[in-house]
JSON list of C-alpha atoms in Angstrom, two decimals:
[
{"chain": "A", "resi": 26, "resn": "GLY", "atom": "CA", "xyz": [2.11, -3.04, -26.02]},
{"chain": "A", "resi": 27, "resn": "GLU", "atom": "CA", "xyz": [1.79, -1.75, -22.50]},
{"chain": "A", "resi": 28, "resn": "ASP", "atom": "CA", "xyz": [0.31, -4.16, -20.01]},
{"chain": "A", "resi": 29, "resn": "VAL", "atom": "CA", "xyz": [1.22, -4.80, -16.39]},
{"chain": "A", "resi": 30, "resn": "GLU", "atom": "CA", "xyz": [-0.41, -7.70, -14.57]},
{"chain": "A", "resi": 31, "resn": "GLN", "atom": "CA", "xyz": [-0.67, -8.61, -10.91]},
{"chain": "A", "resi": 32, "resn": "SER", "atom": "CA", "xyz": [-2.64, -11.12, -8.91]},
{"chain": "A", "resi": 33, "resn": "LEU", "atom": "CA", "xyz": [-5.56, -9.49, -7.14]},
{"chain": "A", "resi": 34, "resn": "PHE", "atom": "CA", "xyz": [-5.26, -10.78, -3.57]},
{"chain": "A", "resi": 35, "resn": "LEU", "atom": "CA", "xyz": [-2.68, -12.05, -1.12]},
{"chain": "A", "resi": 36, "resn": "SER", "atom": "CA", "xyz": [-3.33, -13.07, 2.46]},
{"chain": "A", "resi": 37, "resn": "VAL", "atom": "CA", "xyz": [-0.49, -13.72, 4.92]},
{"chain": "A", "resi": 38, "resn": "ARG", "atom": "CA", "xyz": [-0.04, -14.25, 8.63]},
{"chain": "A", "resi": 39, "resn": "GLU", "atom": "CA", "xyz": [1.66, -11.56, 10.67]},
{"chain": "A", "resi": 40, "resn": "GLY", "atom": "CA", "xyz": [5.40, -12.23, 10.92]},
{"chain": "A", "resi": 41, "resn": "ASP", "atom": "CA", "xyz": [5.56, -14.24, 7.69]},
{"chain": "A", "resi": 42, "resn": "SER", "atom": "CA", "xyz": [7.08, -12.99, 4.45]},
{"chain": "A", "resi": 43, "resn": "SER", "atom": "CA", "xyz": [4.87, -11.66, 1.67]},
{"chain": "A", "resi": 44, "resn": "VAL", "atom": "CA", "xyz": [5.79, -11.96, -1.99]},
{"chain": "A", "resi": 45, "resn": "ILE", "atom": "CA", "xyz": [3.85, -9.87, -4.49]},
{"chain": "A", "resi": 46, "resn": "ASN", "atom": "CA", "xyz": [4.42, -10.63, -8.16]},
{"chain": "A", "resi": 47, "resn": "CYS", "atom": "CA", "xyz": [4.09, -8.58, -11.30]},
{"chain": "A", "resi": 48, "resn": "THR", "atom": "CA", "xyz": [4.62, -9.23, -15.00]},
{"chain": "A", "resi": 49, "resn": "TYR", "atom": "CA", "xyz": [5.07, -6.61, -17.64]},
{"chain": "A", "resi": 50, "resn": "THR", "atom": "CA", "xyz": [5.22, -6.77, -21.40]},
{"chain": "A", "resi": 51, "resn": "ASP", "atom": "CA", "xyz": [7.41, -3.90, -22.55]},
{"chain": "A", "resi": 52, "resn": "SER", "atom": "CA", "xyz": [11.04, -4.98, -22.62]},
{"chain": "A", "resi": 53, "resn": "SER", "atom": "CA", "xyz": [12.20, -1.41, -23.13]},
{"chain": "A", "resi": 54, "resn": "SER", "atom": "CA", "xyz": [11.09, -0.39, -19.65]},
{"chain": "A", "resi": 55, "resn": "THR", "atom": "CA", "xyz": [13.72, 1.69, -17.93]},
{"chain": "A", "resi": 56, "resn": "TYR", "atom": "CA", "xyz": [12.48, 1.76, -14.35]},
{"chain": "A", "resi": 57, "resn": "LEU", "atom": "CA", "xyz": [10.13, -0.49, -12.42]},
{"chain": "A", "resi": 58, "resn": "TYR", "atom": "CA", "xyz": [8.38, 0.66, -9.27]},
{"chain": "A", "resi": 59, "resn": "TRP", "atom": "CA", "xyz": [6.42, -0.52, -6.28]},
{"chain": "A", "resi": 60, "resn": "TYR", "atom": "CA", "xyz": [3.82, 1.78, -4.75]},
{"chain": "A", "resi": 61, "resn": "LYS", "atom": "CA", "xyz": [1.63, 1.25, -1.69]},
{"chain": "A", "resi": 62, "resn": "GLN", "atom": "CA", "xyz": [-1.91, 2.61, -1.39]},
{"chain": "A", "resi": 63, "resn": "GLU", "atom": "CA", "xyz": [-3.79, 2.59, 1.89]},
{"chain": "A", "resi": 64, "resn": "PRO", "atom": "CA", "xyz": [-7.59, 3.01, 1.93]},
{"chain": "A", "resi": 65, "resn": "GLY", "atom": "CA", "xyz": [-8.68, 6.47, 0.82]},
{"chain": "A", "resi": 66, "resn": "ALA", "atom": "CA", "xyz": [-5.10, 7.66, 0.42]},
{"chain": "A", "resi": 67, "resn": "GLY", "atom": "CA", "xyz": [-2.69, 8.46, -2.36]},
{"chain": "A", "resi": 68, "resn": "LEU", "atom": "CA", "xyz": [0.19, 6.33, -3.51]},
{"chain": "A", "resi": 69, "resn": "GLN", "atom": "CA", "xyz": [3.38, 6.04, -1.53]},
{"chain": "A", "resi": 70, "resn": "LEU", "atom": "CA", "xyz": [6.56, 5.27, -3.47]},
{"chain": "A", "resi": 71, "resn": "LEU", "atom": "CA", "xyz": [8.13, 2.27, -1.73]},
{"chain": "A", "resi": 72, "resn": "THR", "atom": "CA", "xyz": [11.04, 1.50, -3.98]},
{"chain": "A", "resi": 73, "resn": "TYR", "atom": "CA", "xyz": [12.14, 1.33, -7.59]},
{"chain": "A", "resi": 74, "resn": "ILE", "atom": "CA", "xyz": [14.71, -0.57, -9.57]},
{"chain": "A", "resi": 75, "resn": "PHE", "atom": "CA", "xyz": [16.60, 0.33, -12.70]},
{"chain": "A", "resi": 76, "resn": "SER", "atom": "CA", "xyz": [16.20, -2.22, -15.46]},
{"chain": "A", "resi": 77, "resn": "ASN", "atom": "CA", "xyz": [19.87, -3.20, -15.52]},
{"chain": "A", "resi": 78, "resn": "MET", "atom": "CA", "xyz": [19.70, -4.38, -11.91]},
{"chain": "A", "resi": 79, "resn": "ASP", "atom": "CA", "xyz": [18.62, -7.81, -10.68]},
{"chain": "A", "resi": 80, "resn": "MET", "atom": "CA", "xyz": [17.93, -7.04, -7.07]},
{"chain": "A", "resi": 81, "resn": "LYS", "atom": "CA", "xyz": [17.50, -4.17, -4.68]},
{"chain": "A", "resi": 82, "resn": "GLN", "atom": "CA", "xyz": [17.12, -4.40, -0.92]},
{"chain": "A", "resi": 83, "resn": "ASP", "atom": "CA", "xyz": [15.83, -1.69, 1.37]},
{"chain": "A", "resi": 84, "resn": "GLN", "atom": "CA", "xyz": [15.26, -2.71, 5.00]},
{"chain": "A", "resi": 85, "resn": "ARG", "atom": "CA", "xyz": [12.32, -5.18, 4.98]},
{"chain": "A", "resi": 86, "resn": "LEU", "atom": "CA", "xyz": [11.77, -4.81, 1.24]},
{"chain": "A", "resi": 87, "resn": "THR", "atom": "CA", "xyz": [13.52, -6.85, -1.45]},
{"chain": "A", "resi": 88, "resn": "VAL", "atom": "CA", "xyz": [12.84, -6.29, -5.14]},
{"chain": "A", "resi": 89, "resn": "LEU", "atom": "CA", "xyz": [13.80, -8.97, -7.65]},
{"chain": "A", "resi": 90, "resn": "LEU", "atom": "CA", "xyz": [13.81, -8.35, -11.39]},
{"chain": "A", "resi": 91, "resn": "ASN", "atom": "CA", "xyz": [13.96, -11.09, -14.00]},
{"chain": "A", "resi": 92, "resn": "LYS", "atom": "CA", "xyz": [14.28, -9.14, -17.19]},
{"chain": "A", "resi": 93, "resn": "LYS", "atom": "CA", "xyz": [14.28, -12.22, -19.41]},
{"chain": "A", "resi": 94, "resn": "ASP", "atom": "CA", "xyz": [10.87, -13.29, -18.11]},
{"chain": "A", "resi": 95, "resn": "LYS", "atom": "CA", "xyz": [9.68, -9.68, -17.56]},
{"chain": "A", "resi": 96, "resn": "HIS", "atom": "CA", "xyz": [8.88, -10.56, -13.97]},
{"chain": "A", "resi": 97, "resn": "LEU", "atom": "CA", "xyz": [9.14, -8.27, -10.97]},
{"chain": "A", "resi": 98, "resn": "SER", "atom": "CA", "xyz": [8.54, -9.22, -7.36]},
{"chain": "A", "resi": 99, "resn": "LEU", "atom": "CA", "xyz": [8.37, -7.46, -4.02]},
{"chain": "A", "resi": 100, "resn": "ARG", "atom": "CA", "xyz": [9.18, -9.38, -0.88]},
{"chain": "A", "resi": 101, "resn": "ILE", "atom": "CA", "xyz": [8.19, -7.93, 2.47]},
{"chain": "A", "resi": 102, "resn": "ALA", "atom": "CA", "xyz": [9.97, -9.60, 5.37]},
{"chain": "A", "resi": 103, "resn": "ASP", "atom": "CA", "xyz": [8.29, -9.92, 8.79]},
{"chain": "A", "resi": 104, "resn": "THR", "atom": "CA", "xyz": [4.96, -8.65, 7.47]},
{"chain": "A", "resi": 105, "resn": "GLN", "atom": "CA", "xyz": [3.00, -6.49, 9.92]},
{"chain": "A", "resi": 106, "resn": "THR", "atom": "CA", "xyz": [-0.67, -5.51, 10.06]},
{"chain": "A", "resi": 107, "resn": "GLY", "atom": "CA", "xyz": [0.36, -2.01, 9.01]},
{"chain": "A", "resi": 108, "resn": "ASP", "atom": "CA", "xyz": [1.51, -3.49, 5.71]},
{"chain": "A", "resi": 109, "resn": "SER", "atom": "CA", "xyz": [-2.11, -4.25, 4.77]},
{"chain": "A", "resi": 110, "resn": "ALA", "atom": "CA", "xyz": [-2.78, -2.16, 1.68]},
{"chain": "A", "resi": 111, "resn": "ILE", "atom": "CA", "xyz": [-2.95, -2.36, -2.11]},
{"chain": "A", "resi": 112, "resn": "TYR", "atom": "CA", "xyz": [0.42, -2.69, -3.80]},
{"chain": "A", "resi": 113, "resn": "PHE", "atom": "CA", "xyz": [0.90, -1.48, -7.35]},
{"chain": "A", "resi": 114, "resn": "CYS", "atom": "CA", "xyz": [3.79, -2.23, -9.62]},
{"chain": "A", "resi": 115, "resn": "ALA", "atom": "CA", "xyz": [4.49, 0.23, -12.41]},
{"chain": "A", "resi": 116, "resn": "GLU", "atom": "CA", "xyz": [6.87, 0.61, -15.32]},
{"chain": "A", "resi": 117, "resn": "SER", "atom": "CA", "xyz": [8.19, 3.55, -17.24]},
{"chain": "A", "resi": 118, "resn": "MET", "atom": "CA", "xyz": [10.16, 3.67, -20.44]},
{"chain": "A", "resi": 119, "resn": "ASP", "atom": "CA", "xyz": [11.53, 7.14, -19.94]},
{"chain": "A", "resi": 120, "resn": "THR", "atom": "CA", "xyz": [10.87, 10.05, -17.64]},
{"chain": "A", "resi": 121, "resn": "ASP", "atom": "CA", "xyz": [7.30, 10.26, -18.78]},
{"chain": "A", "resi": 122, "resn": "LYS", "atom": "CA", "xyz": [4.21, 8.36, -17.72]},
{"chain": "A", "resi": 123, "resn": "LEU", "atom": "CA", "xyz": [3.98, 5.40, -15.41]},
{"chain": "A", "resi": 124, "resn": "ILE", "atom": "CA", "xyz": [2.05, 2.32, -16.51]},
{"chain": "A", "resi": 125, "resn": "PHE", "atom": "CA", "xyz": [0.41, 0.73, -13.50]},
{"chain": "A", "resi": 126, "resn": "GLY", "atom": "CA", "xyz": [-0.73, -2.79, -12.78]},
{"chain": "A", "resi": 127, "resn": "THR", "atom": "CA", "xyz": [-4.17, -3.50, -11.39]},
{"chain": "A", "resi": 128, "resn": "GLY", "atom": "CA", "xyz": [-2.89, -3.76, -7.84]},
{"chain": "A", "resi": 129, "resn": "THR", "atom": "CA", "xyz": [-2.56, -6.60, -5.32]},
{"chain": "A", "resi": 130, "resn": "ARG", "atom": "CA", "xyz": [-4.58, -6.31, -2.13]},
{"chain": "A", "resi": 131, "resn": "LEU", "atom": "CA", "xyz": [-2.44, -7.59, 0.75]},
{"chain": "A", "resi": 132, "resn": "GLN", "atom": "CA", "xyz": [-4.28, -8.66, 3.88]},
{"chain": "A", "resi": 133, "resn": "VAL", "atom": "CA", "xyz": [-2.28, -9.45, 7.00]},
{"chain": "A", "resi": 134, "resn": "PHE", "atom": "CA", "xyz": [-3.99, -11.44, 9.71]},
{"chain": "A", "resi": 135, "resn": "PRO", "atom": "CA", "xyz": [-2.79, -12.03, 13.29]},
{"chain": "B", "resi": 20, "resn": "ASN", "atom": "CA", "xyz": [8.62, 20.22, 3.40]},
{"chain": "B", "resi": 21, "resn": "ALA", "atom": "CA", "xyz": [5.03, 19.76, 2.35]},
{"chain": "B", "resi": 22, "resn": "GLY", "atom": "CA", "xyz": [4.23, 16.97, -0.06]},
{"chain": "B", "resi": 23, "resn": "VAL", "atom": "CA", "xyz": [2.08, 17.18, -3.14]},
{"chain": "B", "resi": 24, "resn": "MET", "atom": "CA", "xyz": [-1.16, 18.93, -2.28]},
{"chain": "B", "resi": 25, "resn": "GLN", "atom": "CA", "xyz": [-4.47, 18.47, -4.00]},
{"chain": "B", "resi": 26, "resn": "ASN", "atom": "CA", "xyz": [-7.77, 20.17, -3.44]},
{"chain": "B", "resi": 27, "resn": "PRO", "atom": "CA", "xyz": [-10.52, 19.65, -3.00]},
{"chain": "B", "resi": 28, "resn": "ARG", "atom": "CA", "xyz": [-10.21, 16.15, -1.54]},
{"chain": "B", "resi": 29, "resn": "HIS", "atom": "CA", "xyz": [-13.81, 15.37, -2.40]},
{"chain": "B", "resi": 30, "resn": "LEU", "atom": "CA", "xyz": [-15.89, 17.01, -5.10]},
{"chain": "B", "resi": 31, "resn": "VAL", "atom": "CA", "xyz": [-19.51, 16.37, -5.98]},
{"chain": "B", "resi": 32, "resn": "ARG", "atom": "CA", "xyz": [-20.89, 17.65, -9.26]},
{"chain": "B", "resi": 33, "resn": "ARG", "atom": "CA", "xyz": [-24.17, 17.18, -11.08]},
{"chain": "B", "resi": 34, "resn": "ARG", "atom": "CA", "xyz": [-24.12, 15.98, -14.66]},
{"chain": "B", "resi": 35, "resn": "GLY", "atom": "CA", "xyz": [-23.33, 18.85, -17.01]},
{"chain": "B", "resi": 36, "resn": "GLN", "atom": "CA", "xyz": [-21.41, 20.94, -14.48]},
{"chain": "B", "resi": 37, "resn": "GLU", "atom": "CA", "xyz": [-17.72, 21.71, -14.58]},
{"chain": "B", "resi": 38, "resn": "ALA", "atom": "CA", "xyz": [-15.12, 20.21, -12.25]},
{"chain": "B", "resi": 39, "resn": "ARG", "atom": "CA", "xyz": [-11.82, 21.94, -11.44]},
{"chain": "B", "resi": 40, "resn": "LEU", "atom": "CA", "xyz": [-9.14, 19.95, -9.65]},
{"chain": "B", "resi": 41, "resn": "ARG", "atom": "CA", "xyz": [-6.03, 21.62, -8.29]},
{"chain": "B", "resi": 42, "resn": "CYS", "atom": "CA", "xyz": [-2.55, 20.30, -7.67]},
{"chain": "B", "resi": 43, "resn": "SER", "atom": "CA", "xyz": [0.37, 22.03, -6.01]},
{"chain": "B", "resi": 44, "resn": "PRO", "atom": "CA", "xyz": [3.60, 20.09, -6.59]},
{"chain": "B", "resi": 45, "resn": "MET", "atom": "CA", "xyz": [6.26, 19.55, -3.97]},
{"chain": "B", "resi": 46, "resn": "LYS", "atom": "CA", "xyz": [8.56, 22.48, -3.42]},
{"chain": "B", "resi": 47, "resn": "GLY", "atom": "CA", "xyz": [11.24, 22.54, -6.08]},
{"chain": "B", "resi": 48, "resn": "HIS", "atom": "CA", "xyz": [9.36, 20.21, -8.42]},
{"chain": "B", "resi": 49, "resn": "SER", "atom": "CA", "xyz": [8.61, 21.46, -11.90]},
{"chain": "B", "resi": 50, "resn": "HIS", "atom": "CA", "xyz": [7.00, 18.37, -13.47]},
{"chain": "B", "resi": 51, "resn": "VAL", "atom": "CA", "xyz": [3.36, 17.46, -12.88]},
{"chain": "B", "resi": 52, "resn": "TYR", "atom": "CA", "xyz": [1.47, 14.32, -13.90]},
{"chain": "B", "resi": 53, "resn": "TRP", "atom": "CA", "xyz": [-2.25, 13.58, -13.68]},
{"chain": "B", "resi": 54, "resn": "TYR", "atom": "CA", "xyz": [-3.65, 10.06, -13.32]},
{"chain": "B", "resi": 55, "resn": "ARG", "atom": "CA", "xyz": [-7.18, 8.72, -13.01]},
{"chain": "B", "resi": 56, "resn": "GLN", "atom": "CA", "xyz": [-8.21, 5.72, -10.93]},
{"chain": "B", "resi": 57, "resn": "LEU", "atom": "CA", "xyz": [-11.58, 4.16, -11.60]},
{"chain": "B", "resi": 58, "resn": "PRO", "atom": "CA", "xyz": [-13.11, 2.05, -8.80]},
{"chain": "B", "resi": 59, "resn": "GLU", "atom": "CA", "xyz": [-11.25, -1.23, -8.25]},
{"chain": "B", "resi": 60, "resn": "GLU", "atom": "CA", "xyz": [-8.72, -0.41, -11.00]},
{"chain": "B", "resi": 61, "resn": "GLY", "atom": "CA", "xyz": [-5.14, 0.75, -11.26]},
{"chain": "B", "resi": 62, "resn": "LEU", "atom": "CA", "xyz": [-4.11, 4.27, -12.18]},
{"chain": "B", "resi": 63, "resn": "LYS", "atom": "CA", "xyz": [-4.20, 5.40, -15.79]},
{"chain": "B", "resi": 64, "resn": "PHE", "atom": "CA", "xyz": [-1.96, 8.15, -17.06]},
{"chain": "B", "resi": 65, "resn": "MET", "atom": "CA", "xyz": [-3.69, 11.25, -18.39]},
{"chain": "B", "resi": 66, "resn": "VAL", "atom": "CA", "xyz": [-1.24, 14.10, -18.94]},
{"chain": "B", "resi": 67, "resn": "TYR", "atom": "CA", "xyz": [2.29, 15.28, -18.19]},
{"chain": "B", "resi": 68, "resn": "LEU", "atom": "CA", "xyz": [3.06, 18.98, -17.86]},
{"chain": "B", "resi": 69, "resn": "GLN", "atom": "CA", "xyz": [5.98, 21.21, -17.13]},
{"chain": "B", "resi": 70, "resn": "LYS", "atom": "CA", "xyz": [5.60, 24.88, -16.34]},
{"chain": "B", "resi": 71, "resn": "GLU", "atom": "CA", "xyz": [3.48, 26.44, -19.12]},
{"chain": "B", "resi": 72, "resn": "ASN", "atom": "CA", "xyz": [3.92, 23.40, -21.36]},
{"chain": "B", "resi": 73, "resn": "ILE", "atom": "CA", "xyz": [1.99, 20.21, -22.04]},
{"chain": "B", "resi": 74, "resn": "ILE", "atom": "CA", "xyz": [4.58, 17.52, -22.70]},
{"chain": "B", "resi": 75, "resn": "ASP", "atom": "CA", "xyz": [2.41, 14.43, -23.17]},
{"chain": "B", "resi": 76, "resn": "GLU", "atom": "CA", "xyz": [-1.39, 14.36, -23.25]},
{"chain": "B", "resi": 77, "resn": "SER", "atom": "CA", "xyz": [-1.76, 10.94, -24.82]},
{"chain": "B", "resi": 78, "resn": "GLY", "atom": "CA", "xyz": [-4.00, 9.73, -21.98]},
{"chain": "B", "resi": 79, "resn": "MET", "atom": "CA", "xyz": [-6.43, 12.64, -22.02]},
{"chain": "B", "resi": 80, "resn": "PRO", "atom": "CA", "xyz": [-9.91, 12.09, -23.44]},
{"chain": "B", "resi": 81, "resn": "LYS", "atom": "CA", "xyz": [-10.26, 14.09, -26.64]},
{"chain": "B", "resi": 82, "resn": "GLU", "atom": "CA", "xyz": [-13.20, 16.14, -25.44]},
{"chain": "B", "resi": 83, "resn": "ARG", "atom": "CA", "xyz": [-14.19, 17.95, -22.24]},
{"chain": "B", "resi": 84, "resn": "PHE", "atom": "CA", "xyz": [-10.84, 17.46, -20.48]},
{"chain": "B", "resi": 85, "resn": "SER", "atom": "CA", "xyz": [-8.04, 20.01, -20.32]},
{"chain": "B", "resi": 86, "resn": "ALA", "atom": "CA", "xyz": [-5.02, 20.63, -18.11]},
{"chain": "B", "resi": 87, "resn": "GLU", "atom": "CA", "xyz": [-2.68, 23.51, -17.47]},
{"chain": "B", "resi": 88, "resn": "PHE", "atom": "CA", "xyz": [0.32, 24.30, -15.32]},
{"chain": "B", "resi": 89, "resn": "PRO", "atom": "CA", "xyz": [0.81, 28.07, -15.34]},
{"chain": "B", "resi": 90, "resn": "LYS", "atom": "CA", "xyz": [4.00, 29.90, -14.48]},
{"chain": "B", "resi": 91, "resn": "GLU", "atom": "CA", "xyz": [2.48, 30.88, -11.15]},
{"chain": "B", "resi": 92, "resn": "GLY", "atom": "CA", "xyz": [0.02, 28.81, -9.18]},
{"chain": "B", "resi": 93, "resn": "PRO", "atom": "CA", "xyz": [-1.14, 25.21, -9.12]},
{"chain": "B", "resi": 94, "resn": "SER", "atom": "CA", "xyz": [-1.78, 22.84, -11.97]},
{"chain": "B", "resi": 95, "resn": "ILE", "atom": "CA", "xyz": [-5.46, 22.61, -12.90]},
{"chain": "B", "resi": 96, "resn": "LEU", "atom": "CA", "xyz": [-7.30, 19.65, -14.39]},
{"chain": "B", "resi": 97, "resn": "ARG", "atom": "CA", "xyz": [-10.59, 20.84, -15.81]},
{"chain": "B", "resi": 98, "resn": "ILE", "atom": "CA", "xyz": [-13.50, 18.62, -16.80]},
{"chain": "B", "resi": 99, "resn": "GLN", "atom": "CA", "xyz": [-16.36, 20.30, -18.60]},
{"chain": "B", "resi": 100, "resn": "GLN", "atom": "CA", "xyz": [-19.92, 18.98, -18.74]},
{"chain": "B", "resi": 101, "resn": "VAL", "atom": "CA", "xyz": [-19.19, 16.08, -16.41]},
{"chain": "B", "resi": 102, "resn": "VAL", "atom": "CA", "xyz": [-20.89, 12.72, -16.90]},
{"chain": "B", "resi": 103, "resn": "ARG", "atom": "CA", "xyz": [-21.34, 9.82, -14.45]},
{"chain": "B", "resi": 104, "resn": "GLY", "atom": "CA", "xyz": [-18.44, 7.98, -16.07]},
{"chain": "B", "resi": 105, "resn": "ASP", "atom": "CA", "xyz": [-16.08, 10.75, -14.91]},
{"chain": "B", "resi": 106, "resn": "SER", "atom": "CA", "xyz": [-16.59, 9.65, -11.30]},
{"chain": "B", "resi": 107, "resn": "ALA", "atom": "CA", "xyz": [-13.16, 8.52, -10.15]},
{"chain": "B", "resi": 108, "resn": "ALA", "atom": "CA", "xyz": [-10.18, 9.43, -8.02]},
{"chain": "B", "resi": 109, "resn": "TYR", "atom": "CA", "xyz": [-7.84, 11.85, -9.75]},
{"chain": "B", "resi": 110, "resn": "PHE", "atom": "CA", "xyz": [-4.24, 11.82, -8.59]},
{"chain": "B", "resi": 111, "resn": "CYS", "atom": "CA", "xyz": [-1.53, 14.30, -9.23]},
{"chain": "B", "resi": 112, "resn": "ALA", "atom": "CA", "xyz": [2.16, 13.46, -9.00]},
{"chain": "B", "resi": 113, "resn": "SER", "atom": "CA", "xyz": [5.22, 15.66, -9.20]},
{"chain": "B", "resi": 114, "resn": "SER", "atom": "CA", "xyz": [8.90, 15.12, -9.83]},
{"chain": "B", "resi": 115, "resn": "PRO", "atom": "CA", "xyz": [11.98, 17.29, -9.68]},
{"chain": "B", "resi": 116, "resn": "GLU", "atom": "CA", "xyz": [13.91, 18.65, -12.63]},
{"chain": "B", "resi": 117, "resn": "GLY", "atom": "CA", "xyz": [16.23, 15.91, -13.89]},
{"chain": "B", "resi": 118, "resn": "GLY", "atom": "CA", "xyz": [14.72, 13.24, -11.65]},
{"chain": "B", "resi": 119, "resn": "SER", "atom": "CA", "xyz": [11.48, 12.43, -13.30]},
{"chain": "B", "resi": 120, "resn": "TYR", "atom": "CA", "xyz": [11.91, 8.75, -12.56]},
{"chain": "B", "resi": 121, "resn": "GLU", "atom": "CA", "xyz": [10.69, 9.51, -9.03]},
{"chain": "B", "resi": 122, "resn": "GLN", "atom": "CA", "xyz": [7.08, 10.58, -9.00]},
{"chain": "B", "resi": 123, "resn": "TYR", "atom": "CA", "xyz": [5.53, 11.56, -5.68]},
{"chain": "B", "resi": 124, "resn": "PHE", "atom": "CA", "xyz": [1.77, 11.42, -5.42]},
{"chain": "B", "resi": 125, "resn": "GLY", "atom": "CA", "xyz": [-0.77, 13.64, -3.76]},
{"chain": "B", "resi": 126, "resn": "PRO", "atom": "CA", "xyz": [-3.74, 12.32, -1.73]},
{"chain": "B", "resi": 127, "resn": "GLY", "atom": "CA", "xyz": [-6.10, 12.58, -4.70]},
{"chain": "B", "resi": 128, "resn": "THR", "atom": "CA", "xyz": [-9.42, 14.23, -5.43]},
{"chain": "B", "resi": 129, "resn": "ARG", "atom": "CA", "xyz": [-12.43, 11.96, -5.38]},
{"chain": "B", "resi": 130, "resn": "LEU", "atom": "CA", "xyz": [-14.96, 13.20, -7.92]},
{"chain": "B", "resi": 131, "resn": "THR", "atom": "CA", "xyz": [-18.53, 12.01, -7.70]},
{"chain": "B", "resi": 132, "resn": "VAL", "atom": "CA", "xyz": [-20.95, 12.91, -10.48]},
{"chain": "B", "resi": 133, "resn": "THR", "atom": "CA", "xyz": [-24.61, 12.62, -9.53]}
]
């Protein structure tokens, strides 16, 4: 089945690290993604990881993939107020549709 | 290089009217995807098109909804006889030939049915 789950809210202090978690159910997923959505806007592709990788780092972003547990995480180092948004993880099994999680609302306070 | 463009950004329709949503993919992109986001929910896949072809419409409601991506011009998502439950944000994404694992999203069209 196709199901992607995320916690709904995360609140962090500015300058701290944020860790957003995601679990998925389809072990045949090929790519896993993190998107950011700001209020009233579309989705911005932050990063993605191929399923045969364990980790990917891109500046302040670190993606960890535990394929055995079907667990994906996004770590944002030195979180800023501009990082406040909804973060969606998504999976795809081929080059077709993306299956999205419900989104995690990240709130950064000073 | 313009991103994915969608218009209108906001659309208000009365029950029973038709809604037409347009999507122009990024330059050089030949794959288009439509997603729907209900309030406080994640995005749900609707349809995947390439030029003049529907590749996967497994997420499209069986009635009233149709999509096309003609040889020339934008992709169109058409909703006939709209109902209140169609109120949502509709997002279009595009990807390049051979790189469909990267989907780039437009700003969305927010449809309100009164």
